[in-house]
PDB file of C-alpha atoms and ligand atoms in Angstrom:
ATOM      1  CA  MET A   1      11.262  25.254   2.421  1.00 76.00           C
ATOM      2  CA  ASN A   2      13.069  21.955   1.842  1.00 88.00           C
ATOM      3  CA  LYS A   3      10.904  19.029   0.911  1.00 95.00           C
ATOM      4  CA  ILE A   4      11.319  15.663   2.566  1.00 97.00           C
ATOM      5  CA  THR A   5      10.308  12.069   1.851  1.00 98.00           C
ATOM      6  CA  ILE A   6       7.811  10.465   4.200  1.00 98.00           C
ATOM      7  CA  ALA A   7       7.735   6.652   4.277  1.00 98.00           C
ATOM      8  CA  ILE A   8       4.810   4.965   6.000  1.00 98.00           C
ATOM      9  CA  ASP A   9       4.994   1.204   6.410  1.00 97.00           C
ATOM     10  CA  GLY A  10       3.043  -1.294   8.429  1.00 95.00           C
ATOM     11  CA  PHE A  11       0.690  -4.236   8.489  1.00 92.00           C
ATOM     12  CA  SER A  12      -2.413  -4.273   6.299  1.00 87.00           C
ATOM     13  CA  SER A  13      -5.343  -2.056   7.256  1.00 87.00           C
ATOM     14  CA  THR A  14      -3.453  -0.045   9.855  1.00 92.00           C
ATOM     15  CA  GLY A  15      -4.837   3.160   8.350  1.00 91.00           C
ATOM     16  CA  LYS A  16      -1.633   4.033   6.514  1.00 94.00           C
ATOM     17  CA  SER A  17      -3.350   5.398   3.439  1.00 93.00           C
ATOM     18  CA  THR A  18      -5.818   7.512   5.418  1.00 93.00           C
ATOM     19  CA  VAL A  19      -3.098   9.407   7.236  1.00 96.00           C
ATOM     20  CA  ALA A  20      -0.752   9.434   4.223  1.00 97.00           C
ATOM     21  CA  LYS A  21      -3.432  11.195   2.159  1.00 95.00           C
ATOM     22  CA  GLN A  22      -4.077  13.695   4.960  1.00 96.00           C
ATOM     23  CA  LEU A  23      -0.364  14.451   5.331  1.00 97.00           C
ATOM     24  CA  ALA A  24       0.142  14.864   1.583  1.00 96.00           C
ATOM     25  CA  LYS A  25      -2.783  17.278   1.410  1.00 95.00           C
ATOM     26  CA  ALA A  26      -1.648  19.326   4.412  1.00 96.00           C
ATOM     27  CA  LEU A  27       1.948  19.584   3.167  1.00 96.00           C
ATOM     28  CA  GLY A  28       1.176  19.948  -0.556  1.00 95.00           C
ATOM     29  CA  TYR A  29       3.039  16.685  -1.237  1.00 96.00           C
ATOM     30  CA  VAL A  30       2.266  13.855  -3.667  1.00 95.00           C
ATOM     31  CA  TYR A  31       0.702  10.751  -2.151  1.00 96.00           C
ATOM     32  CA  VAL A  32       1.631   7.372  -3.622  1.00 97.00           C
ATOM     33  CA  ASP A  33      -0.189   4.203  -2.587  1.00 96.00           C
ATOM     34  CA  SER A  34       2.395   1.523  -3.399  1.00 97.00           C
ATOM     35  CA  GLY A  35       0.005  -1.259  -2.373  1.00 96.00           C
ATOM     36  CA  ALA A  36      -2.304  -0.129  -5.192  1.00 97.00           C
ATOM     37  CA  MET A  37       0.509  -0.951  -7.626  1.00 98.00           C
ATOM     38  CA  TYR A  38       0.849  -4.524  -6.310  1.00 98.00           C
ATOM     39  CA  ARG A  39      -2.932  -4.811  -6.431  1.00 98.00           C
ATOM     40  CA  ALA A  40      -3.008  -3.594 -10.057  1.00 98.00           C
ATOM     41  CA  VAL A  41      -0.456  -6.239 -11.078  1.00 98.00           C
ATOM     42  CA  THR A  42      -2.605  -8.822  -9.260  1.00 98.00           C
ATOM     43  CA  LEU A  43      -5.702  -7.648 -11.116  1.00 98.00           C
ATOM     44  CA  PHE A  44      -3.816  -8.037 -14.398  1.00 98.00           C
ATOM     45  CA  ALA A  45      -2.856 -11.608 -13.395  1.00 98.00           C
ATOM     46  CA  MET A  46      -6.495 -12.372 -12.547  1.00 98.00           C
ATOM     47  CA  GLN A  47      -7.805 -10.875 -15.782  1.00 97.00           C
ATOM     48  CA  HIS A  48      -5.404 -13.049 -17.776  1.00 97.00           C
ATOM     49  CA  ASN A  49      -6.138 -16.117 -15.716  1.00 96.00           C
ATOM     50  CA  PHE A  50      -2.584 -16.473 -14.454  1.00 97.00           C
ATOM     51  CA  ILE A  51      -3.937 -16.752 -10.928  1.00 96.00           C
ATOM     52  CA  ASN A  52      -7.027 -18.350  -9.437  1.00 93.00           C
ATOM     53  CA  GLU A  53      -7.942 -20.354  -6.316  1.00 91.00           C
ATOM     54  CA  ASN A  54      -6.090 -23.422  -7.542  1.00 91.00           C
ATOM     55  CA  GLU A  55      -2.977 -22.207  -9.268  1.00 93.00           C
ATOM     56  CA  PHE A  56      -0.657 -19.334  -9.917  1.00 96.00           C
ATOM     57  CA  ASP A  57       1.376 -19.306 -13.127  1.00 97.00           C
ATOM     58  CA  SER A  58       4.034 -16.884 -11.911  1.00 97.00           C
ATOM     59  CA  LYS A  59       6.238 -17.529 -14.967  1.00 97.00           C
ATOM     60  CA  ARG A  60       3.501 -16.270 -17.306  1.00 97.00           C
ATOM     61  CA  LEU A  61       3.052 -13.189 -15.153  1.00 98.00           C
ATOM     62  CA  ILE A  62       6.793 -12.490 -15.168  1.00 98.00           C
ATOM     63  CA  SER A  63       6.917 -12.887 -18.957  1.00 98.00           C
ATOM     64  CA  GLU A  64       4.056 -10.374 -19.319  1.00 97.00           C
ATOM     65  CA  LEU A  65       5.444  -7.763 -16.937  1.00 97.00           C
ATOM     66  CA  GLN A  66       6.610  -5.500 -19.736  1.00 97.00           C
ATOM     67  CA  ASN A  67       2.975  -5.227 -20.858  1.00 96.00           C
ATOM     68  CA  ILE A  68       1.804  -3.902 -17.509  1.00 97.00           C
ATOM     69  CA  ARG A  69       1.685  -0.125 -17.281  1.00 97.00           C
ATOM     70  CA  ILE A  70       0.657   1.403 -13.986  1.00 98.00           C
ATOM     71  CA  SER A  71       0.015   5.095 -13.622  1.00 96.00           C
ATOM     72  CA  PHE A  72      -1.676   7.501 -11.232  1.00 95.00           C
ATOM     73  CA  ASN A  73      -4.036  10.331 -12.150  1.00 94.00           C
ATOM     74  CA  PHE A  74      -5.056  12.954  -9.641  1.00 92.00           C
ATOM     75  CA  ASN A  75      -8.834  13.077  -9.109  1.00 93.00           C
ATOM     76  CA  GLU A  76      -9.727  16.635  -8.038  1.00 90.00           C
ATOM     77  CA  GLU A  77     -13.055  15.576  -6.587  1.00 92.00           C
ATOM     78  CA  LEU A  78     -11.604  12.800  -4.409  1.00 89.00           C
ATOM     79  CA  GLY A  79      -8.445  14.741  -3.594  1.00 87.00           C
ATOM     80  CA  PHE A  80      -6.038  11.898  -4.346  1.00 89.00           C
ATOM     81  CA  ALA A  81      -4.528  10.091  -7.318  1.00 92.00           C
ATOM     82  CA  GLU A  82      -6.358   7.048  -8.625  1.00 95.00           C
ATOM     83  CA  VAL A  83      -4.526   4.069 -10.044  1.00 97.00           C
ATOM     84  CA  TYR A  84      -4.720   3.110 -13.724  1.00 98.00           C
ATOM     85  CA  LEU A  85      -3.804  -0.213 -15.296  1.00 98.00           C
ATOM     86  CA  ASN A  86      -2.869   0.102 -18.977  1.00 98.00           C
ATOM     87  CA  GLY A  87      -4.845   3.330 -19.219  1.00 97.00           C
ATOM     88  CA  LYS A  88      -7.974   2.104 -17.410  1.00 98.00           C
ATOM     89  CA  ASN A  89      -9.037   3.406 -14.019  1.00 98.00           C
ATOM     90  CA  VAL A  90      -8.987   0.355 -11.705  1.00 98.00           C
ATOM     91  CA  GLU A  91      -9.183   2.175  -8.366  1.00 96.00           C
ATOM     92  CA  LYS A  92     -12.372   0.300  -7.378  1.00 95.00           C
ATOM     93  CA  ASP A  93     -11.538  -3.049  -8.991  1.00 97.00           C
ATOM     94  CA  ILE A  94      -8.307  -3.462  -7.011  1.00 97.00           C
ATOM     95  CA  ARG A  95      -9.969  -3.051  -3.597  1.00 93.00           C
ATOM     96  CA  THR A  96     -12.062  -6.235  -3.581  1.00 91.00           C
ATOM     97  CA  LEU A  97     -11.462  -9.073  -1.125  1.00 88.00           C
ATOM     98  CA  GLU A  98     -10.685 -11.286  -4.122  1.00 93.00           C
ATOM     99  CA  VAL A  99      -7.727  -9.098  -5.123  1.00 96.00           C
ATOM    100  CA  SER A 100      -6.655  -8.959  -1.450  1.00 91.00           C
ATOM    101  CA  SER A 101      -6.624 -12.743  -1.322  1.00 91.00           C
ATOM    102  CA  PHE A 102      -4.266 -13.045  -4.316  1.00 95.00           C
ATOM    103  CA  VAL A 103      -2.020 -10.031  -3.824  1.00 95.00           C
ATOM    104  CA  SER A 104       0.493 -11.445  -1.320  1.00 91.00           C
ATOM    105  CA  PRO A 105       1.795 -14.264  -3.578  1.00 93.00           C
ATOM    106  CA  VAL A 106       2.102 -11.748  -6.426  1.00 96.00           C
ATOM    107  CA  ALA A 107       3.994  -9.307  -4.182  1.00 95.00           C
ATOM    108  CA  GLU A 108       6.440 -12.084  -3.270  1.00 94.00           C
ATOM    109  CA  ILE A 109       7.839 -12.235  -6.816  1.00 96.00           C
ATOM    110  CA  SER A 110      11.187 -10.458  -7.049  1.00 97.00           C
ATOM    111  CA  GLU A 111      10.683  -9.445 -10.700  1.00 98.00           C
ATOM    112  CA  VAL A 112       7.399  -7.757  -9.777  1.00 98.00           C
ATOM    113  CA  ARG A 113       9.006  -5.971  -6.844  1.00 97.00           C
ATOM    114  CA  LYS A 114      11.966  -4.803  -8.927  1.00 98.00           C
ATOM    115  CA  LYS A 115       9.711  -3.254 -11.566  1.00 98.00           C
ATOM    116  CA  LEU A 116       7.470  -1.512  -9.040  1.00 98.00           C
ATOM    117  CA  VAL A 117      10.289  -0.316  -6.766  1.00 98.00           C
ATOM    118  CA  GLU A 118      12.015   1.339  -9.742  1.00 98.00           C
ATOM    119  CA  GLN A 119       8.814   3.168 -10.623  1.00 98.00           C
ATOM    120  CA  GLN A 120       8.272   4.195  -6.989  1.00 98.00           C
ATOM    121  CA  GLN A 121      11.808   5.562  -6.700  1.00 98.00           C
ATOM    122  CA  GLU A 122      11.299   7.536  -9.897  1.00 97.00           C
ATOM    123  CA  MET A 123       8.059   9.021  -8.530  1.00 96.00           C
ATOM    124  CA  GLY A 124       9.827  10.109  -5.346  1.00 96.00           C
ATOM    125  CA  LYS A 125      13.105  11.320  -6.767  1.00 96.00           C
ATOM    126  CA  ASN A 126      12.265  15.013  -6.273  1.00 94.00           C
ATOM    127  CA  LYS A 127      11.075  14.460  -2.688  1.00 96.00           C
ATOM    128  CA  GLY A 128       7.817  16.031  -1.518  1.00 96.00           C
ATOM    129  CA  VAL A 129       6.244  12.587  -1.475  1.00 97.00           C
ATOM    130  CA  VAL A 130       4.316  10.548   1.071  1.00 98.00           C
ATOM    131  CA  MET A 131       4.400   6.874   0.150  1.00 98.00           C
ATOM    132  CA  ASP A 132       2.840   4.024   2.058  1.00 97.00           C
ATOM    133  CA  GLY A 133       3.487   0.299   1.796  1.00 96.00           C
ATOM    134  CA  ARG A 134       5.572  -2.455   3.358  1.00 95.00           C
ATOM    135  CA  ASP A 135       9.157  -1.763   2.256  1.00 96.00           C
ATOM    136  CA  ILE A 136       9.175   1.991   1.707  1.00 98.00           C
ATOM    137  CA  GLY A 137      11.462   2.868   4.629  1.00 97.00           C
ATOM    138  CA  THR A 138      13.649  -0.226   4.204  1.00 96.00           C
ATOM    139  CA  VAL A 139      14.030  -0.649   0.432  1.00 97.00           C
ATOM    140  CA  VAL A 140      12.371   2.070  -1.655  1.00 98.00           C
ATOM    141  CA  PHE A 141      13.538   5.138   0.289  1.00 98.00           C
ATOM    142  CA  PRO A 142      16.075   4.001   2.896  1.00 98.00           C
ATOM    143  CA  ASP A 143      17.137   7.665   3.237  1.00 97.00           C
ATOM    144  CA  ALA A 144      13.644   9.031   3.879  1.00 98.00           C
ATOM    145  CA  GLU A 145      13.757  11.828   6.446  1.00 97.00           C
ATOM    146  CA  LEU A 146      10.648  10.573   8.226  1.00 98.00           C
ATOM    147  CA  LYS A 147       9.756   6.899   8.562  1.00 98.00           C
ATOM    148  CA  ILE A 148       6.662   5.712  10.362  1.00 98.00           C
ATOM    149  CA  PHE A 149       5.876   2.091  11.160  1.00 97.00           C
ATOM    150  CA  MET A 150       2.164   1.761  11.875  1.00 95.00           C
ATOM    151  CA  ASN A 151       0.523  -0.988  13.837  1.00 92.00           C
ATOM    152  CA  ALA A 152      -2.789  -1.895  15.465  1.00 92.00           C
ATOM    153  CA  SER A 153      -4.258  -5.148  16.720  1.00 91.00           C
ATOM    154  CA  ALA A 154      -5.412  -7.643  14.046  1.00 92.00           C
ATOM    155  CA  GLU A 155      -9.010  -7.382  15.318  1.00 92.00           C
ATOM    156  CA  THR A 156      -9.021  -3.579  15.151  1.00 92.00           C
ATOM    157  CA  ARG A 157      -7.664  -3.722  11.619  1.00 92.00           C
ATOM    158  CA  ALA A 158     -10.065  -6.449  10.445  1.00 94.00           C
ATOM    159  CA  ASN A 159     -12.951  -4.476  11.889  1.00 93.00           C
ATOM    160  CA  ARG A 160     -11.930  -1.340   9.976  1.00 90.00           C
ATOM    161  CA  ARG A 161     -11.487  -3.306   6.752  1.00 90.00           C
ATOM    162  CA  TYR A 162     -14.807  -5.123   7.223  1.00 94.00           C
ATOM    163  CA  HIS A 163     -16.715  -1.834   7.516  1.00 93.00           C
ATOM    164  CA  GLU A 164     -14.854  -0.383   4.546  1.00 89.00           C
ATOM    165  CA  LEU A 165     -15.840  -3.356   2.380  1.00 90.00           C
ATOM    166  CA  LEU A 166     -19.441  -3.321   3.665  1.00 93.00           C
ATOM    167  CA  ASP A 167     -19.686   0.386   2.799  1.00 92.00           C
ATOM    168  CA  ARG A 168     -18.567  -0.521  -0.705  1.00 88.00           C
ATOM    169  CA  GLY A 169     -21.403  -3.015  -0.964  1.00 90.00           C
ATOM    170  CA  GLU A 170     -19.312  -6.197  -0.801  1.00 87.00           C
ATOM    171  CA  ASP A 171     -21.020  -9.300   0.513  1.00 89.00           C
ATOM    172  CA  ILE A 172     -18.552 -10.531   3.154  1.00 91.00           C
ATOM    173  CA  ASN A 173     -18.341 -11.708   6.711  1.00 93.00           C
ATOM    174  CA  TYR A 174     -16.028 -10.476   9.456  1.00 96.00           C
ATOM    175  CA  ASP A 175     -14.229 -13.817   9.978  1.00 95.00           C
ATOM    176  CA  GLU A 176     -13.251 -13.956   6.336  1.00 93.00           C
ATOM    177  CA  VAL A 177     -11.742 -10.471   6.578  1.00 93.00           C
ATOM    178  CA  LEU A 178      -9.893 -11.268   9.822  1.00 95.00           C
ATOM    179  CA  HIS A 179      -8.513 -14.433   8.232  1.00 94.00           C
ATOM    180  CA  ASN A 180      -7.292 -12.459   5.191  1.00 91.00           C
ATOM    181  CA  VAL A 181      -5.668  -9.770   7.367  1.00 91.00           C
ATOM    182  CA  MET A 182      -3.779 -12.364   9.439  1.00 92.00           C
ATOM    183  CA  LEU A 183      -2.759 -14.415   6.433  1.00 91.00           C
ATOM    184  CA  ARG A 184      -1.407 -11.366   4.599  1.00 88.00           C
ATOM    185  CA  ASP A 185       0.497 -10.218   7.720  1.00 90.00           C
ATOM    186  CA  ASN A 186       2.121 -13.599   7.801  1.00 90.00           C
ATOM    187  CA  ILE A 187       3.069 -13.778   4.099  1.00 88.00           C
ATOM    188  CA  ASP A 188       4.126 -10.108   3.952  1.00 87.00           C
ATOM    189  CA  SER A 189       6.469 -10.450   6.915  1.00 89.00           C
ATOM    190  CA  SER A 190       7.914 -13.866   6.115  1.00 92.00           C
ATOM    191  CA  ARG A 191       8.601 -13.546   2.375  1.00 89.00           C
ATOM    192  CA  GLU A 192      12.217 -13.636   1.261  1.00 91.00           C
ATOM    193  CA  ASP A 193      12.341 -10.476  -0.845  1.00 92.00           C
ATOM    194  CA  SER A 194      11.771  -7.232   1.085  1.00 91.00           C
ATOM    195  CA  PRO A 195       9.718  -8.623   3.977  1.00 91.00           C
ATOM    196  CA  LEU A 196       7.689  -6.214   6.055  1.00 91.00           C
ATOM    197  CA  ARG A 197      10.091  -4.945   8.706  1.00 92.00           C
ATOM    198  CA  LYS A 198      10.353  -1.849  10.787  1.00 95.00           C
ATOM    199  CA  ALA A 199      13.345   0.157   9.538  1.00 96.00           C
ATOM    200  CA  LYS A 200      15.841   0.773  12.352  1.00 96.00           C
ATOM    201  CA  ASP A 201      15.204   4.508  12.220  1.00 97.00           C
ATOM    202  CA  ALA A 202      11.404   4.276  11.859  1.00 98.00           C
ATOM    203  CA  ILE A 203       9.081   5.582  14.543  1.00 97.00           C
ATOM    204  CA  GLU A 204       6.708   2.877  15.730  1.00 95.00           C
ATOM    205  CA  PHE A 205       3.147   4.084  15.918  1.00 93.00           C
ATOM    206  CA  ASP A 206       0.266   2.030  17.349  1.00 92.00           C
ATOM    207  CA  ASN A 207      -3.046   3.658  16.532  1.00 91.00           C
ATOM    208  CA  SER A 208      -5.437   1.087  18.054  1.00 88.00           C
ATOM    209  CA  ASP A 209      -6.718   3.659  20.559  1.00 89.00           C
ATOM    210  CA  LEU A 210      -6.395   6.831  18.512  1.00 91.00           C
ATOM    211  CA  THR A 211      -9.000   8.637  16.452  1.00 91.00           C
ATOM    212  CA  VAL A 212      -8.165   9.501  12.851  1.00 92.00           C
ATOM    213  CA  GLN A 213      -7.804  13.163  13.868  1.00 95.00           C
ATOM    214  CA  GLU A 214      -5.468  12.381  16.799  1.00 95.00           C
ATOM    215  CA  GLN A 215      -3.292  10.235  14.589  1.00 94.00           C
ATOM    216  CA  PHE A 216      -3.146  12.928  11.897  1.00 97.00           C
ATOM    217  CA  THR A 217      -2.220  15.687  14.362  1.00 97.00           C
ATOM    218  CA  THR A 218       0.581  13.616  15.892  1.00 96.00           C
ATOM    219  CA  LEU A 219       2.075  12.625  12.546  1.00 97.00           C
ATOM    220  CA  LEU A 220       1.741  16.116  11.080  1.00 98.00           C
ATOM    221  CA  ASN A 221       3.767  17.457  14.002  1.00 97.00           C
ATOM    222  CA  LEU A 222       6.440  14.823  13.392  1.00 97.00           C
ATOM    223  CA  ALA A 223       6.507  15.768   9.694  1.00 97.00           C
ATOM    224  CA  LYS A 224       6.815  19.488  10.459  1.00 97.00           C
ATOM    225  CA  LYS A 225       9.686  18.764  12.816  1.00 96.00           C
ATOM    226  CA  ALA A 226      11.465  16.633  10.202  1.00 96.00           C
ATOM    227  CA  ILE A 227      10.999  19.422   7.628  1.00 96.00           C
ATOM    228  CA  SER A 228      12.365  22.100   9.961  1.00 94.00           C
ATOM    229  CA  ASP A 229      15.305  19.849  10.968  1.00 92.00           C
ATOM    230  CA  LYS A 230      16.196  19.666   7.295  1.00 87.00           C
ATOM    231  CA  SER A 231      15.852  23.387   6.540  1.00 77.00           C
TER     232      SER A 231
HETATM  233  O1   DC B   1      -1.389  -1.718   1.346  1.00 68.43           O
HETATM  234  P1   DC B   1      -2.258  -2.782   0.693  1.00 68.43           P
HETATM  235  O2   DC B   1      -2.978  -3.665   1.666  1.00 68.43           O
HETATM  236  O3   DC B   1      -3.181  -2.225  -0.342  1.00 68.43           O
HETATM  237  O4   DC B   1      -1.203  -3.710  -0.070  1.00 68.43           O
HETATM  238  C1   DC B   1      -1.608  -4.852  -0.779  1.00 68.43           C
HETATM  239  C2   DC B   1      -0.525  -5.916  -0.723  1.00 68.43           C
HETATM  240  O5   DC B   1       0.617  -5.486  -1.488  1.00 68.43           O
HETATM  241  C3   DC B   1      -0.003  -6.262   0.656  1.00 68.43           C
HETATM  242  O6   DC B   1      -0.629  -7.428   1.171  1.00 68.43           O
HETATM  243  C4   DC B   1       1.468  -6.510   0.453  1.00 68.43           C
HETATM  244  C5   DC B   1       1.808  -5.879  -0.853  1.00 68.43           C
HETATM  245  N1   DC B   1       2.689  -4.717  -0.737  1.00 68.43           N
HETATM  246  C6   DC B   1       4.045  -4.927  -0.722  1.00 68.43           C
HETATM  247  O7   DC B   1       4.477  -6.085  -0.732  1.00 68.43           O
HETATM  248  N2   DC B   1       4.899  -3.878  -0.718  1.00 68.43           N
HETATM  249  C7   DC B   1       4.439  -2.622  -0.701  1.00 68.43           C
HETATM  250  N3   DC B   1       5.305  -1.605  -0.696  1.00 68.43           N
HETATM  251  C8   DC B   1       3.052  -2.377  -0.685  1.00 68.43           C
HETATM  252  C9   DC B   1       2.199  -3.443  -0.685  1.00 68.43           C
END
């Protein structure tokens, strides 16, 4: 059976990674969380003090890019690949609200995007990949056979994110999370390089009123159809 490329884009916390992981598992495809790569670069910038609340030394970050190695290692127990920064598992460290608050300015830098897009294209060159992010259907895999553009209201998304962070033991309040979600939407869709846009041939998918299972079933059917159309 021919393998396809599945590109899932959309605003933050729309549940892209949840359904992308489910699809990859059901189809025996590789799942790649491209946002984790931007988060790992952000973590590197934080660790080296290139970015903090007051300033962002983007030139230093750009000059250090060749020293940033991002890789993924499949975790059998979790059932998905965790992200590593220079050989260290940073899957948990990249999910904090602090990283979320710095990631958009880092993801605006063209040099960062160029490096990560090249790596993403390499990971998907043999197809059989489900990748989620902001520019997967527009820039990374413009020829993907199935493109989904996910959306949900900002409140629904902030609520999901808030509970996720609470479950992880973070000390946060809902308003802070809602503010971060809206701010990132704004920066991600207004930046100059590869702004978040629905690709012309992407299927728009609002999941505000769908359960995780309903969303999975619908998208799996779309994926099966795209696979059979290709075969
Ligand atoms: O999907 P996420 O929320 O973990 O992504 C974190 C940030 O990375 C997001 O605010 C925008 C950026 N990003 C991007 O610019 N392009 C991608 N393909 C994926 C993420």
